[in-house]
Every structure is written in structure tokens, then in C-alpha cells.
XYZ file of C-alpha atoms in Angstrom:
745
model
C -8.303 -49.606 -10.270
C -10.393 -47.186 -12.402
C -10.391 -44.722 -9.511
C -6.586 -44.790 -9.510
C -6.500 -44.181 -13.260
C -8.928 -41.256 -12.863
C -6.728 -39.814 -10.138
C -3.643 -40.154 -12.334
C -5.451 -38.514 -15.270
C -6.486 -35.620 -13.035
C -2.923 -35.249 -11.747
C -1.527 -35.145 -15.286
C -4.177 -32.612 -16.315
C -3.340 -30.388 -13.361
C 0.267 -30.061 -14.582
C -0.437 -29.987 -18.323
C 0.725 -26.953 -20.251
C -2.041 -24.529 -21.152
C -1.907 -22.826 -24.551
C -1.121 -19.091 -24.558
C -4.034 -16.701 -23.895
C -4.603 -15.813 -27.559
C -4.853 -19.518 -28.455
C -7.394 -20.109 -25.663
C -9.605 -17.417 -27.139
C -9.159 -18.816 -30.666
C -10.179 -22.312 -29.595
C -13.291 -21.065 -27.807
C -14.348 -18.925 -30.765
C -13.636 -21.726 -33.252
C -16.233 -23.902 -31.511
C -18.735 -21.062 -31.326
C -18.653 -20.851 -27.540
C -19.287 -17.609 -25.670
C -17.376 -16.556 -22.562
C -20.599 -16.899 -20.570
C -21.046 -20.533 -21.707
C -17.511 -21.440 -20.666
C -17.936 -19.631 -17.332
C -21.202 -21.453 -16.638
C -19.688 -24.841 -17.477
C -16.680 -24.248 -15.200
C -18.796 -22.595 -12.471
C -16.763 -19.396 -12.437
C -17.522 -15.753 -13.170
C -17.486 -14.340 -16.693
C -14.672 -11.943 -15.695
C -12.570 -14.912 -14.594
C -12.646 -16.547 -18.035
C -12.016 -13.161 -19.643
C -8.936 -12.785 -17.454
C -7.632 -16.212 -18.526
C -8.012 -15.257 -22.190
C -6.401 -11.846 -21.791
C -3.456 -13.206 -19.816
C -4.182 -11.061 -16.746
C -4.770 -14.116 -14.563
C -4.169 -17.850 -14.733
C -6.619 -20.591 -13.747
C -6.048 -22.360 -10.456
C -7.168 -25.844 -9.337
C -9.777 -27.267 -9.423
C -11.069 -25.098 -12.305
C -7.699 -25.326 -14.054
C -8.027 -29.089 -14.544
C -11.401 -28.746 -16.242
C -10.260 -25.786 -18.327
C -7.188 -27.684 -19.516
C -9.373 -30.635 -20.499
C -11.722 -28.338 -22.442
C -8.867 -26.685 -24.333
C -7.294 -30.063 -25.074
C -10.526 -31.345 -26.644
C -10.954 -28.153 -28.669
C -7.334 -28.333 -29.867
C -8.034 -31.811 -31.270
C -11.046 -30.451 -33.179
C -9.415 -27.228 -34.334
C -5.648 -27.647 -34.676
C -3.685 -24.421 -35.056
C -2.090 -23.439 -38.341
C 1.698 -23.881 -38.490
C 2.281 -20.149 -38.027
C 0.216 -20.234 -34.862
C 2.116 -23.082 -33.306
C 5.519 -21.426 -33.145
C 6.959 -21.599 -29.656
C 9.371 -19.154 -28.035
C 13.041 -19.913 -28.482
C 14.814 -21.396 -25.470
C 15.927 -18.846 -22.935
C 13.812 -16.116 -24.493
C 14.282 -12.873 -22.636
C 11.939 -11.814 -19.861
C 11.158 -8.097 -19.828
C 11.669 -5.987 -16.747
C 7.924 -5.582 -16.263
C 5.375 -8.328 -16.581
C 1.734 -8.380 -17.503
C 0.940 -12.057 -17.810
C 1.897 -15.279 -16.148
C 3.546 -18.062 -18.125
C 1.780 -21.356 -18.449
C 2.590 -23.682 -15.529
C 4.753 -25.977 -17.663
C 6.820 -22.957 -18.709
C 7.548 -21.731 -15.197
C 9.820 -23.253 -12.581
C 7.715 -25.181 -10.055
C 8.227 -25.929 -6.409
C 9.953 -29.050 -5.161
C 6.537 -30.423 -4.271
C 5.558 -30.219 -7.915
C 3.024 -27.427 -7.421
C 3.106 -24.956 -10.304
C 3.694 -21.284 -9.626
C 1.276 -18.866 -11.250
C 2.103 -15.180 -11.638
C 0.086 -12.247 -12.838
C 2.116 -9.096 -12.398
C 0.953 -5.763 -13.764
C 3.424 -3.506 -15.519
C 4.870 -0.727 -13.391
C 5.357 2.078 -15.878
C 3.335 1.404 -19.030
C -0.337 0.918 -19.799
C 0.432 -1.405 -22.679
C 0.713 -5.136 -22.128
C 3.672 -7.193 -23.254
C 3.703 -11.013 -23.289
C 6.364 -12.739 -21.237
C 8.239 -15.351 -23.283
C 9.799 -18.032 -21.117
C 11.558 -21.189 -22.244
C 9.351 -24.272 -22.080
C 10.536 -27.192 -20.005
C 11.733 -30.363 -21.723
C 9.238 -33.164 -21.271
C 11.883 -35.514 -19.863
C 13.071 -33.128 -17.164
C 12.327 -34.253 -13.611
C 10.983 -30.756 -12.993
C 10.444 -27.758 -15.345
C 13.785 -26.453 -16.524
C 15.014 -23.189 -15.086
C 15.982 -20.397 -17.441
C 19.768 -20.179 -17.744
C 22.188 -17.833 -19.447
C 25.479 -18.488 -21.235
C 27.741 -17.106 -18.529
C 29.726 -18.266 -15.566
C 26.508 -18.326 -13.529
C 24.868 -21.080 -15.563
C 24.861 -24.615 -14.239
C 24.279 -26.004 -17.706
C 24.494 -24.546 -21.211
C 21.630 -22.580 -22.616
C 20.874 -20.626 -25.767
C 21.709 -16.946 -25.814
C 18.765 -14.764 -24.869
C 17.031 -12.595 -27.397
C 16.559 -8.889 -26.839
C 13.792 -8.062 -24.352
C 10.343 -7.628 -25.835
C 8.299 -4.460 -25.607
C 11.249 -2.088 -25.231
C 11.970 -3.193 -21.658
C 15.227 -2.036 -20.092
C 17.729 -4.828 -20.835
C 19.585 -4.028 -17.608
C 16.611 -5.282 -15.614
C 15.198 -7.911 -17.936
C 14.712 -10.413 -15.110
C 12.517 -8.119 -13.034
C 12.943 -6.084 -9.856
C 13.634 -8.880 -7.376
C 14.345 -12.530 -6.721
C 13.615 -14.957 -3.893
C 16.716 -17.073 -3.253
C 16.071 -20.610 -2.046
C 17.992 -23.876 -1.797
C 16.382 -26.920 -3.383
C 18.000 -30.343 -3.673
C 21.333 -28.766 -2.833
C 21.063 -26.147 -5.597
C 20.688 -22.419 -4.972
C 17.899 -20.977 -7.123
C 16.637 -17.437 -7.619
C 12.872 -17.236 -8.217
C 12.108 -14.081 -10.188
C 8.811 -12.504 -11.177
C 6.925 -13.966 -14.123
C 7.883 -17.580 -13.257
C 11.556 -17.193 -14.212
C 14.135 -19.164 -12.187
C 17.909 -18.590 -12.315
C 20.792 -20.695 -11.051
C 22.824 -18.955 -8.357
C 26.504 -19.993 -8.222
C 27.352 -17.733 -5.237
C 28.659 -19.542 -2.161
C 28.692 -16.568 0.228
C 26.770 -13.345 0.839
C 29.509 -11.163 -0.746
C 29.477 -13.442 -3.799
C 25.667 -13.268 -3.894
C 25.813 -9.474 -3.918
C 28.396 -9.572 -6.729
C 26.303 -12.016 -8.764
C 23.180 -9.905 -8.273
C 24.856 -6.785 -9.617
C 26.921 -8.386 -12.381
C 24.840 -11.268 -13.717
C 21.295 -11.387 -12.390
C 19.944 -8.393 -14.359
C 17.620 -7.431 -11.517
C 16.334 -3.971 -10.673
C 13.847 -1.451 -11.981
C 14.053 1.836 -13.909
C 13.731 5.134 -12.055
C 10.259 6.573 -11.550
C 11.196 10.183 -12.292
C 13.645 11.922 -14.614
C 16.218 13.075 -12.054
C 15.747 9.974 -9.878
C 17.728 6.789 -9.473
C 17.084 3.263 -10.670
C 15.688 0.925 -8.037
C 18.297 -1.332 -6.462
C 17.726 -5.075 -6.877
C 15.980 -6.837 -4.019
C 17.078 -10.285 -2.885
C 14.784 -12.199 -0.520
C 16.474 -14.945 1.488
C 14.443 -17.982 2.541
C 15.316 -20.035 5.617
C 17.228 -22.592 3.571
C 19.205 -19.784 1.914
C 20.048 -18.318 5.318
C 21.449 -21.671 6.412
C 23.440 -22.021 3.179
C 25.052 -18.600 3.646
C 25.806 -18.940 7.351
C 23.083 -16.654 8.709
C 20.710 -17.482 11.576
C 17.223 -18.607 10.579
C 15.728 -16.528 13.395
C 17.019 -13.732 15.574
C 17.556 -13.990 19.310
C 15.548 -11.713 21.610
C 18.586 -9.474 21.994
C 19.061 -9.294 18.226
C 15.347 -8.558 17.708
C 15.610 -5.675 20.159
C 18.705 -4.344 18.391
C 17.143 -4.976 14.973
C 20.316 -6.585 13.607
C 22.869 -9.329 14.071
C 26.065 -8.456 16.004
C 28.814 -6.506 14.239
C 31.214 -9.371 14.877
C 29.173 -11.943 12.947
C 31.220 -13.879 10.385
C 29.035 -12.759 7.453
C 29.590 -9.092 8.315
C 33.334 -9.786 8.445
C 33.093 -11.434 5.011
C 31.419 -8.323 3.630
C 34.076 -6.066 5.166
C 36.884 -8.128 3.642
C 35.192 -7.828 0.240
C 34.944 -4.048 0.789
C 31.160 -3.999 1.012
C 29.485 -1.657 3.486
C 26.249 -1.727 5.459
C 24.017 1.253 6.236
C 23.655 2.521 9.814
C 20.848 0.104 10.539
C 23.295 -2.771 10.076
C 22.521 -6.313 8.969
C 18.899 -6.668 9.938
C 15.607 -7.787 8.354
C 16.046 -5.154 5.623
C 19.811 -4.892 5.042
C 21.355 -2.612 2.425
C 24.777 -3.672 1.154
C 26.672 -1.156 -0.969
C 29.885 0.378 -2.145
C 30.193 4.183 -2.403
C 28.894 5.391 -5.770
C 31.405 6.359 -8.427
C 29.873 8.963 -10.688
C 26.395 7.836 -11.702
C 27.123 4.151 -11.109
C 25.492 2.651 -8.023
C 26.484 -0.623 -6.435
C 23.789 -1.500 -3.918
C 21.659 -4.547 -3.133
C 18.709 -4.686 -0.748
C 18.179 -7.861 1.277
C 14.830 -8.921 2.719
C 14.717 -11.692 5.328
C 11.132 -12.801 6.051
C 12.023 -15.135 8.938
C 13.499 -12.110 10.719
C 10.068 -10.454 10.476
C 10.912 -8.278 7.489
C 7.351 -8.780 6.214
C 5.165 -7.629 9.101
C 2.123 -9.901 9.325
C -0.136 -6.881 9.981
C 0.593 -5.642 6.477
C 1.797 -8.706 4.547
C -0.327 -11.414 6.164
C 1.282 -14.820 5.694
C 3.379 -13.748 2.692
C 6.583 -14.538 4.572
C 5.519 -18.181 4.800
C 4.740 -18.623 1.099
C 6.859 -20.892 -1.126
C 9.548 -18.985 -3.080
C 7.674 -18.700 -6.391
C 4.487 -17.454 -4.728
C 6.421 -14.981 -2.582
C 8.174 -13.675 -5.700
C 4.777 -13.174 -7.282
C 3.369 -11.208 -4.322
C 6.398 -8.951 -3.983
C 6.630 -8.609 -7.761
C 3.052 -7.379 -8.106
C 3.694 -4.866 -5.343
C 7.016 -3.789 -6.880
C 5.552 -3.290 -10.349
C 2.598 -1.265 -9.093
C 4.163 0.673 -6.219
C 7.964 0.294 -6.191
C 10.548 -2.277 -5.145
C 10.179 -2.566 -1.338
C 12.859 -0.638 0.514
C 11.878 -1.773 4.001
C 8.578 -1.837 5.822
C 5.489 -0.604 4.005
C 5.901 2.682 5.916
C 9.496 3.095 4.762
C 8.499 2.244 1.196
C 5.637 4.758 1.300
C 8.075 7.499 2.254
C 10.690 6.353 -0.269
C 8.041 6.476 -3.000
C 7.532 10.186 -2.328
C 11.251 10.804 -2.810
C 11.472 8.527 -5.870
C 8.704 10.486 -7.595
C 10.102 13.880 -6.523
C 13.885 13.550 -6.136
C 15.284 16.402 -4.006
C 18.017 17.311 -6.499
C 18.622 17.324 -10.230
C 21.546 18.017 -12.556
C 22.012 21.668 -13.448
C 22.627 23.074 -16.894
C 26.299 22.852 -17.952
C 28.458 25.659 -16.592
C 31.154 27.523 -18.509
C 33.443 24.494 -18.345
C 30.699 22.109 -19.467
C 30.235 20.521 -16.032
C 26.886 19.893 -14.425
C 26.212 20.342 -10.726
C 23.577 19.148 -8.293
C 20.804 21.666 -7.694
C 17.409 21.766 -6.005
C 14.665 20.003 -7.964
C 11.655 22.388 -8.109
C 8.517 20.967 -6.534
C 10.403 18.596 -4.250
C 11.269 18.619 -0.567
C 14.883 19.580 -1.173
C 17.647 18.947 1.315
C 18.009 22.641 2.145
C 14.365 23.634 1.845
C 13.555 23.389 5.551
C 15.797 23.349 8.602
C 14.463 20.564 10.868
C 15.359 22.723 13.865
C 13.322 25.654 12.575
C 9.781 24.265 12.596
C 7.019 26.272 14.283
C 6.616 25.176 17.923
C 2.937 24.356 17.346
C 3.755 21.809 14.608
C 6.414 19.685 16.324
C 5.746 16.747 18.667
C 6.698 16.784 22.336
C 10.425 16.389 22.941
C 11.501 18.261 19.787
C 14.578 20.500 20.209
C 12.405 23.584 19.473
C 10.582 22.865 22.752
C 13.664 22.238 24.903
C 13.065 25.396 26.980
C 9.559 24.360 28.088
C 9.174 23.230 31.712
C 9.864 19.520 32.075
C 6.312 18.364 32.805
C 4.486 21.016 30.814
C 1.450 19.699 28.899
C 0.631 21.707 25.797
C -3.015 22.470 25.162
C -4.920 23.205 21.920
C -3.623 26.780 21.930
C -0.018 25.560 21.838
C -0.128 22.381 19.765
C -1.490 21.452 16.343
C -3.530 18.307 16.997
C -4.972 16.981 13.741
C -5.794 13.293 14.128
C -8.345 10.811 12.788
C -11.801 10.465 14.319
C -12.486 8.344 17.409
C -16.039 9.345 18.312
C -19.248 7.664 19.425
C -22.551 8.567 21.082
C -25.464 6.756 22.735
C -28.263 5.659 20.413
C -31.560 7.516 20.392
C -34.840 5.776 21.201
C -35.781 5.828 17.519
C -32.478 4.229 16.535
C -32.979 1.482 19.115
C -36.174 0.440 17.314
C -34.182 -0.349 14.175
C -32.731 -3.807 13.660
C -29.150 -3.403 12.483
C -25.965 -1.392 12.791
C -24.228 -1.109 9.432
C -20.625 0.022 9.058
C -19.234 1.594 5.907
C -15.534 2.194 5.344
C -13.896 4.805 3.111
C -11.478 3.215 0.633
C -7.920 4.499 1.044
C -9.300 7.529 2.871
C -5.927 9.115 3.624
C -4.763 8.662 0.058
C -7.893 10.486 -1.094
C -7.119 13.192 1.468
C -3.682 13.642 -0.087
C -5.008 13.950 -3.630
C -4.874 17.547 -4.855
C -3.723 18.842 -1.464
C -1.562 21.960 -1.521
C 1.375 21.536 0.871
C 4.291 23.751 1.830
C 7.609 23.339 0.039
C 9.571 25.852 2.124
C 9.945 27.032 5.692
C 6.986 28.624 7.459
C 6.551 32.369 7.884
C 5.003 33.705 11.098
C 2.119 36.158 10.558
C 0.066 38.078 13.143
C -3.708 38.542 12.637
C -3.657 37.301 9.027
C -6.620 37.164 6.688
C -7.428 33.501 6.167
C -6.527 32.133 2.732
C -7.852 28.598 2.057
C -5.221 28.117 -0.672
C -2.292 28.838 1.637
C -0.951 25.781 3.496
C -0.040 26.347 7.105
C -1.136 26.245 10.741
C -3.656 28.769 12.043
C -4.497 29.806 15.617
C -8.221 30.543 15.477
C -11.316 30.264 17.663
C -13.918 27.977 16.059
C -16.059 27.471 19.150
C -18.819 29.631 17.606
C -19.491 27.155 14.774
C -22.946 25.695 15.490
C -23.686 22.405 13.732
C -27.405 22.889 14.277
C -27.423 25.386 11.423
C -24.887 25.054 8.626
C -24.516 25.760 4.963
C -24.768 22.793 2.625
C -23.791 24.130 -0.757
C -25.499 27.510 -0.983
C -28.416 26.650 1.320
C -28.623 26.933 5.115
C -30.043 23.755 6.687
C -31.208 22.868 10.190
C -29.685 19.748 11.769
C -29.656 18.062 15.162
C -26.184 19.211 16.164
C -26.208 17.019 19.287
C -26.073 13.915 17.086
C -23.083 15.099 15.058
C -19.399 15.110 15.995
C -17.556 18.395 15.784
C -15.284 18.397 12.739
C -12.635 20.335 14.647
C -11.491 17.742 17.203
C -10.656 14.023 16.818
C -12.952 13.118 19.701
C -15.795 15.106 18.152
C -15.988 17.562 21.075
C -16.858 21.179 20.400
C -13.798 23.421 20.849
C -13.905 25.815 23.804
C -11.490 28.474 22.590
C -8.601 29.270 20.259
C -6.703 26.263 18.924
C -4.210 25.469 16.178
C -5.660 23.967 12.996
C -4.329 23.002 9.573
C -5.636 24.913 6.560
C -8.302 22.325 5.488
C -9.967 22.474 8.929
C -10.280 26.273 8.936
C -11.434 26.238 5.316
C -14.229 23.808 6.226
C -15.424 26.082 9.034
C -15.763 28.866 6.479
C -17.516 26.451 4.094
C -20.117 25.738 6.777
C -20.985 29.445 6.664
C -19.093 30.837 9.631
C -16.578 33.655 9.815
C -13.018 32.765 10.772
C -10.532 35.290 12.173
C -7.076 33.802 12.813
C -5.110 35.283 15.689
C -1.788 34.247 14.185
C -0.482 31.713 11.703
C 2.572 29.934 10.322
C 2.109 29.844 6.560
C 4.194 28.575 3.634
C 4.113 30.827 0.619
C 6.060 28.387 -1.569
C 3.736 25.439 -2.032
C 2.509 22.823 -4.472
C 0.655 19.533 -4.910
C 3.636 17.435 -3.891
C 1.610 14.287 -3.112
C -0.374 14.058 -6.362
C 2.033 11.676 -8.131
C 2.310 9.592 -4.959
C -1.466 9.304 -4.733
C -1.870 8.469 -8.419
C 0.649 5.646 -8.318
C -0.811 4.055 -5.192
C -4.369 4.473 -6.492
C -3.508 2.860 -9.819
C -1.738 -0.049 -8.109
C -4.715 -0.614 -5.804
C -7.355 -0.421 -8.540
C -5.384 -2.716 -10.863
C -4.961 -5.340 -8.141
C -8.622 -5.137 -7.134
C -9.631 -5.501 -10.784
C -7.570 -8.697 -10.970
C -9.565 -9.853 -7.947
C -12.790 -9.235 -9.851
C -13.739 -5.872 -8.316
C -13.844 -3.267 -11.077
C -14.169 0.488 -10.631
C -17.341 0.807 -12.730
C -19.582 -1.773 -11.029
C -23.172 -0.928 -10.113
C -23.755 -0.609 -6.327
C -25.388 -4.029 -5.839
C -22.810 -5.722 -8.080
C -20.002 -3.988 -6.195
C -21.252 -5.299 -2.858
C -21.605 -8.789 -4.324
C -18.083 -8.782 -5.786
C -16.576 -7.472 -2.530
C -18.142 -10.351 -0.622
C -15.303 -12.817 -0.156
C -13.045 -11.243 -2.787
C -9.891 -12.097 -0.828
C -10.579 -15.830 -1.158
C -10.426 -15.652 -4.973
C -6.689 -15.071 -4.889
C -5.258 -14.774 -1.352
C -1.859 -13.745 -2.720
C -3.253 -10.734 -4.574
C -5.361 -9.909 -1.519
C -2.117 -9.592 0.443
C -0.921 -7.013 -2.084
C -4.023 -4.842 -1.565
C -3.422 -4.867 2.192
C 0.221 -3.919 1.685
C -0.724 -1.042 -0.634
C -3.138 0.392 1.934
C -0.492 0.018 4.655
C 1.944 1.884 2.400
C -0.420 4.856 2.344
C -0.929 5.062 6.100
C 2.635 4.155 6.991
C 4.161 6.603 4.536
C 2.095 9.458 5.936
C 2.939 8.402 9.489
C 6.654 8.530 8.663
C 6.285 12.237 7.906
C 6.252 12.752 11.678
C 8.449 9.858 12.789
C 9.238 9.941 16.505
C 12.480 8.872 18.250
C 13.102 5.106 18.190
C 15.220 4.538 21.276
C 18.930 4.898 20.528
C 19.480 6.647 23.857
C 17.388 9.652 22.881
C 16.458 12.236 25.527
C 13.757 14.947 25.259
C 15.115 18.113 23.741
C 17.726 16.309 21.653
C 17.442 15.781 17.880
C 16.732 12.278 16.588
C 17.707 10.582 13.344
C 14.491 11.174 11.399
C 14.890 14.957 11.717
C 17.735 14.871 9.200
C 15.354 13.850 6.391
C 13.796 16.469 4.101
C 10.669 14.293 4.288
C 10.287 14.834 8.038
C 7.238 17.049 7.630
C 4.696 16.900 10.478
C 2.805 19.786 8.865
C 2.104 17.728 5.729
C 0.905 14.781 7.803
C -1.406 17.085 9.783
C -2.805 18.622 6.592
C -3.596 15.208 5.058
C -5.339 14.000 8.226
C -7.212 17.294 8.508
C -8.459 17.087 4.935
C -9.445 13.432 5.358
C -11.488 14.238 8.458
C -13.166 17.215 6.741
C -14.002 15.087 3.692
C -15.712 12.539 5.940
C -17.616 15.142 7.963
C -18.814 16.841 4.780
C -20.360 13.570 3.573
C -21.927 12.957 7.004
C -23.536 16.418 7.020
C -24.925 16.049 3.487
C -26.273 12.610 4.373
C -27.943 13.976 7.519
C -29.441 16.966 5.673
C -30.940 14.733 2.992
C -32.037 11.673 5.011
C -32.246 12.775 8.652
C -29.874 9.915 9.580
C -26.901 10.489 11.881
C -23.851 8.323 12.601
C -23.694 6.214 15.762
C -19.891 5.929 15.805
C -16.840 6.891 13.752
C -13.382 5.377 13.937
C -10.870 6.872 11.513
C -12.480 6.080 8.130
C -15.299 3.770 9.342
C -18.796 5.147 10.016
C -21.672 3.217 11.656
C -25.357 3.932 11.037
C -28.535 2.316 12.381
C -30.744 0.794 9.670
C -33.563 -1.681 9.200
C -31.566 -3.797 6.740
C -28.139 -5.411 6.736
C -26.773 -3.709 3.620
C -25.447 -0.181 3.073
C -28.103 0.081 0.345
C -30.695 -0.037 3.149
C -29.725 3.477 4.290
C -27.678 5.084 1.503
C -30.034 7.260 -0.596
C -29.503 5.838 -4.071
C -32.027 6.890 -6.702
C -32.074 4.926 -9.941
C -28.572 3.726 -9.167
C -27.244 7.245 -8.554
C -25.914 8.308 -5.122
C -26.573 11.537 -3.232
C -24.285 14.189 -4.802
C -21.455 14.883 -2.396
C -22.554 12.080 -0.078
C -21.453 8.494 0.381
C -21.025 6.470 -2.797
C -20.308 2.752 -3.038
C -17.254 1.850 -5.089
C -13.627 0.792 -4.993
C -12.011 4.129 -5.888
C -10.246 6.030 -3.084
C -12.776 8.199 -1.269
C -15.717 5.927 -2.086
C -17.069 3.478 0.494
C -17.451 -0.249 0.942
C -19.354 -2.391 3.415
C -17.314 -2.828 6.590
C -19.686 -5.068 8.566
C -23.161 -5.449 10.053
C -24.271 -6.343 13.575
C -27.641 -6.122 15.297
C -28.745 -3.165 17.392
C -29.267 -5.632 20.257
C -25.601 -6.638 19.945
C -24.538 -2.991 20.211
C -26.709 -2.271 23.244
C -25.633 -5.489 24.976
C -21.934 -4.707 24.476
C -22.334 -1.176 25.792
C -24.367 -2.360 28.772
C -21.931 -5.169 29.558
C -19.035 -2.748 29.798
C -21.122 0.113 31.236
C -20.018 2.351 28.370
C -22.933 4.165 26.680
C -20.483 5.791 24.252
C -18.403 2.699 23.478
C -17.083 3.091 19.933
C -18.886 0.297 18.104
C -17.069 1.142 14.863
C -14.031 -0.598 16.348
C -15.887 -3.937 16.493
C -18.487 -3.697 13.715
C -16.515 -5.855 11.265
C -16.946 -9.207 13.000
C -18.568 -8.324 16.319
C -15.608 -9.496 18.397
C -14.877 -7.151 21.310
C -11.196 -7.505 22.186
C -10.520 -4.286 24.079
C -12.807 -1.702 25.557
C -12.810 2.059 25.284
C -15.255 3.580 27.755
C -15.786 6.554 25.505
C -14.230 9.112 27.827
């Protein structure tokens, strides 16, 4: 019987309300305890306890039970003064951005009784604002949802106070909500643990409620931009309630939408709501034409229709509503409210930070007009049919006069892609014990940082003098660049060029003649000490650092999320490696956000050169993506070029200083042979300081982390098994599993 009582006590403790973060710190200090002592007693890291006391994170079982018991005992010994015990008024307002999760008893829990915990970082401010949420009555069968005194409430509630911290009152309930049906009631799970009643009985009514009552959305990211539309995520039970299929048929998956004749689409039409050209699919946009500055638009996300691609969102689509709201909320606050796939959102973020138009100064009659926003990719800046032939992909209308089966070579086509290179190991390398892979953090984001890109159409120039500050595409012969003797800084150094990949081709092969290159590639050839003489070029005289704001926002979101996972930007090398070991298991939901942020970087850059997606397209005809001002294959090529040059520069400096050469490179992963299993066994750190200009361990974009370690015997056995001496081992270094084989040709 005592075991049953212990189990009941533990169950009660697991759902007990925790005091607010400031009170937790007060109780610890009142008893003279240090953070280290509490961390040791609970068998967690010091940073974890610090996060609980600052409100950045919330404890999770089983540590939560013990922490609650500790605080309860301390509260008995050191009761708070009356002024300290004041509780938020019922239905206190929730600001539009959140920096701390409410205590489990204050947030709406799942039907299973599991408490939802949220830790969402603010999207636009560095300051932190507490999130007041009404506490649940003790007699309630489950924690009470926050309600408002309006027609949407299912029971009366006190009027909300003004939002704290100066948050926009229009969006006081956050950027999004996950709509679910529980015990016959439709509930909207918002960020920060807030839950709203949803009275809507149809999709048109849900859209109306979202715009009129829900107070969802987010402020614009730039002055001339637009506020983010509210996002509504529909769970499977919500789909059933509103007459939508839980899953799509194979035909509907192929079409990417439900049929136009579906009853829900007819309901929307009768209510005078419209759908975008992509129809009612996994990411549906429902709107009415804007009147003046007023927008009426709601974005729907349907996870069971594969809206949240598992490659980028993991198992987020299968999470309970409160947990899913937390994951999407963290992403929305750091990056932006999702507008579709991570690739679509990455592209939309560029536009949100640099809107193509702005309001002009008042004219003689006092009216303002739409005009080009300087520094942006304006609607009329570049004609999609007027790109240089070397920059466009096969099938573009500019190439319609080429013979049908013509294959363009390096002298006709700009081909800047990521590395896929490998070589056989030397005899000396075979005597070492391990192959160690290092991976560049957010390599393509780092490549975009500070990059000068064109903001206007290209100008054709014959025999130009090369200008490293001028973005463009250059036809130049770089076959004379000899990697056996290059400049590193101001000094010429001798290297074994046969063990290095060429920086000028993705496969690492030395060029054999003139080829088209983006500006960063040609600039690197000059940096290595060799003369470059372009034959011709397409250059853009109007240019700017268009991607800087995009990079900064994604970097900040990534670093903040990794810090919440315990991996800070200022860790010493050994500590960094230790914290990165198993970091995803500390909070799998936040780990999903980091993956989504990285996918946003790569996907957004990929969208700059989006290819045709069916729709009856034929080579030589325009496709839908060409109508976007953000269809910019030249910018994509420049980012990839700069990323590849950045990596090669580090490889050359490492080789010049240590005599070590890479075995394989795949995109942003590099494999070296070493006697130990750690990157510290071959990276030349001296007194904790890395080689200047070389590889440095850390979480910031451009720094490296440990990708994986295998034995040299494993590498040789795999290559021998598949008879591929140049098999790219970087593809398999993470876990050693060989799923597909590239013979290296």
C-alpha cells in the first residue's frame, strides 16, 4: 500500500504548480544554496538550473518532480511576503511575443493530463517580458483555458488587461494556434500555454473567428512591410470536425490539393473567401482582396497532409497540440510565421525584411503612391526573360533557340555548386587509426553574410578588368592556378596539390579552359596569387548586401535555440564538444526547431533558382517562379561560390600549417585522417586558441562541429567492398551506415 501512496505523491508532485522563476531564485538564495549545489542534487547541469530560474526553460520529468519537492520544502521554511505572493488577475493578457513558459498548472494541458511546457524566445526585442496567464481553479477537471468576454467564450471570464511589455495588442495571443477537438470542444492552443475556445462550426467561420476574435498574427519585420497573417494548424480531429479528409488520396497528393468541387471549398466561395492558385492543400491561404491597408488573410497548415516535411520538421506533425504550438511558436518568434515549407519561408523572409515597394512622399494632392524600395529586389528591377544565358538553367526561355539536345559546357553555363569530392588515402594516412568528420555550422548562411549581390539587371562587358567588389558572372580561364604553390596571406607556400581539390569545380577537378564563375570564385583565384583576365562578363553595377538582415535573423534564431539546448556561443573547445554530444535529447522539440532553421537557410537559397514543377511545362516556356523578383539564380550561385571558397581557404591554411589534407568533402562536411577520435586530435589548437583563418570549433555560423568518427579500416573496407577507391566517405561518416554508393566518377 505504501508503494501506491508513493506513486500517488509522485503523480501529484508532477502536476503541482511551480512558483514563478523569480520566486525559485529567492527560495534557493534564502536557504543559502548555490546553483551548483541544486544542480548536483538534481543531477542536471548548472546551466539547466539557471534556465529554470531565469524563465528561459521549464523543468521536465523526472527532474521536475524533485525540483517541485525542493521548492515546496523551501517555501515552508521561507514563506513569501504578502507583496510577493500576488498572483496575476484572471485572463491576464498574453503578449504577442513570449520569453518564458507558464507554470504547468497555469497552462492548458492535454487530455491525457500531461502538462505542456513552452519556452519561446521573443521575435523582435532583446528584452524579456513575463507571460501572465490565468491560473486554473483547483476544482477544475483540467486546467482552465483562457477565455475572453465576447461571443467566442464558452463561459464568462474577466476582461483582459492591456498586454505587458508594449506588445502589439492586435496580436496579443501570439502568431499562431493549433486547433484541436477535445471532449467535443474545439480548442485553439496558442504559444505560451494559452488555450482559447473556438466557437466556429465551419472553415469559413473559423477564418472569420481568427481574424475578428483570436488576436493572432505578428508585427511586420520591416518598416514598409506587412504584418504576418495568422497561422491556424488543423489537427486530425479538427479536420474531421470541419469536414476535411484526414489524409489525401494519391491523386490529391500528386495535385497538392483537394478537388475544386469539395464541399469546404464551396462553403468558402459562398462566404466570399478566395484561395490562392495553389488551392486548398497542405499550406492553404484563404483571403479576401485587400481594401486599402487592411488585409484579410489566414494561413492554414495541415500536418497530416504532409505540411511539415519530416526531413525538416522531424516528428513535429505527430506532436500533441500544445507541444506542436510550442515548436512552431519558437520558430515563428525567431524566424517568422511559417508561410509554407521551410524553403518557401526562407524566401518569404527575404521579402519580409526587404519589401519590394514602399509608400512614396505625398504628391501635390497629398496622396502617396507605391514606389521601389531601395536595396530590395523590386518588381521591376529585373526582367525574368532578360537574364544572361550563362546564368539560367536548362529549359529557360532565353535558351529556346539552342538545339534540342545541346549540352552546355563550362564555357556556356555558370556551374557553382557545393563540393562532392574524395580521393584515395595515402600510405601514411592508412597507418592512422580514425577518420574524423567536421561539419561547418550553417555554412551557406555564413556564405551569405556580407555578400555583395546585384540589385539590377546585368550589363554585358567584353574583356573587363576584374573587380572583386562587383557582383556578376565572369568567363575566365583559371586552369593555370597551381595548388602546389599558393599565397597564404602574404607568403607563398608549397603544398601537395595532388591531395587538394580544385576550388573552381564542385568535383574538385582542375579546370581545362575558360569557364563561367561567380565573383567570389574569381576573387579567390586572385587571392591565391594568380593573375585573372576575364574574357567577358555580365556584371551588376547596382548592388548591395541584400542578404545581411536575412542572415542575422536566422543566425540569431539558431544561436538562441542552441543556447536553450545548453550549447552557448562562448564555450571552450572541449566544453563545446561535450555539450554537443547528445544535445538533441535534452529537449527534442527545440532540436526540431534547429533543424527547421537550417533547412530554411538551404531551402530559401535553393528557391532563388526554382525549377519548373510540372504544370504541363515544356522547355523554352516560362514557368511560374520566373514571375517573382526573388527568382535570382545569380544570387544563389554567388552564395554557393563564396561558401565553397570559404571552405577551401580553411583547408589550405590547415594544410600549410599542419601538413594534413582532407580525405573527402561533401558540401560542408570535411573528413581528415587522425590518430584520435576527436576533432581536437587534428585541429591545431594552442592554449585553447585555433589556427587564425583555419577551422575553429563553435556553434556560430562558419565555425565547425564534430560530424562523426569511423575507423580507417572501416573506410578502406567500404571502398574495397564497392571497388570505389574515391568513394566519398563524408557521405557516411556520421554513423557509418552506407545506404547508397557513389563510385567517385
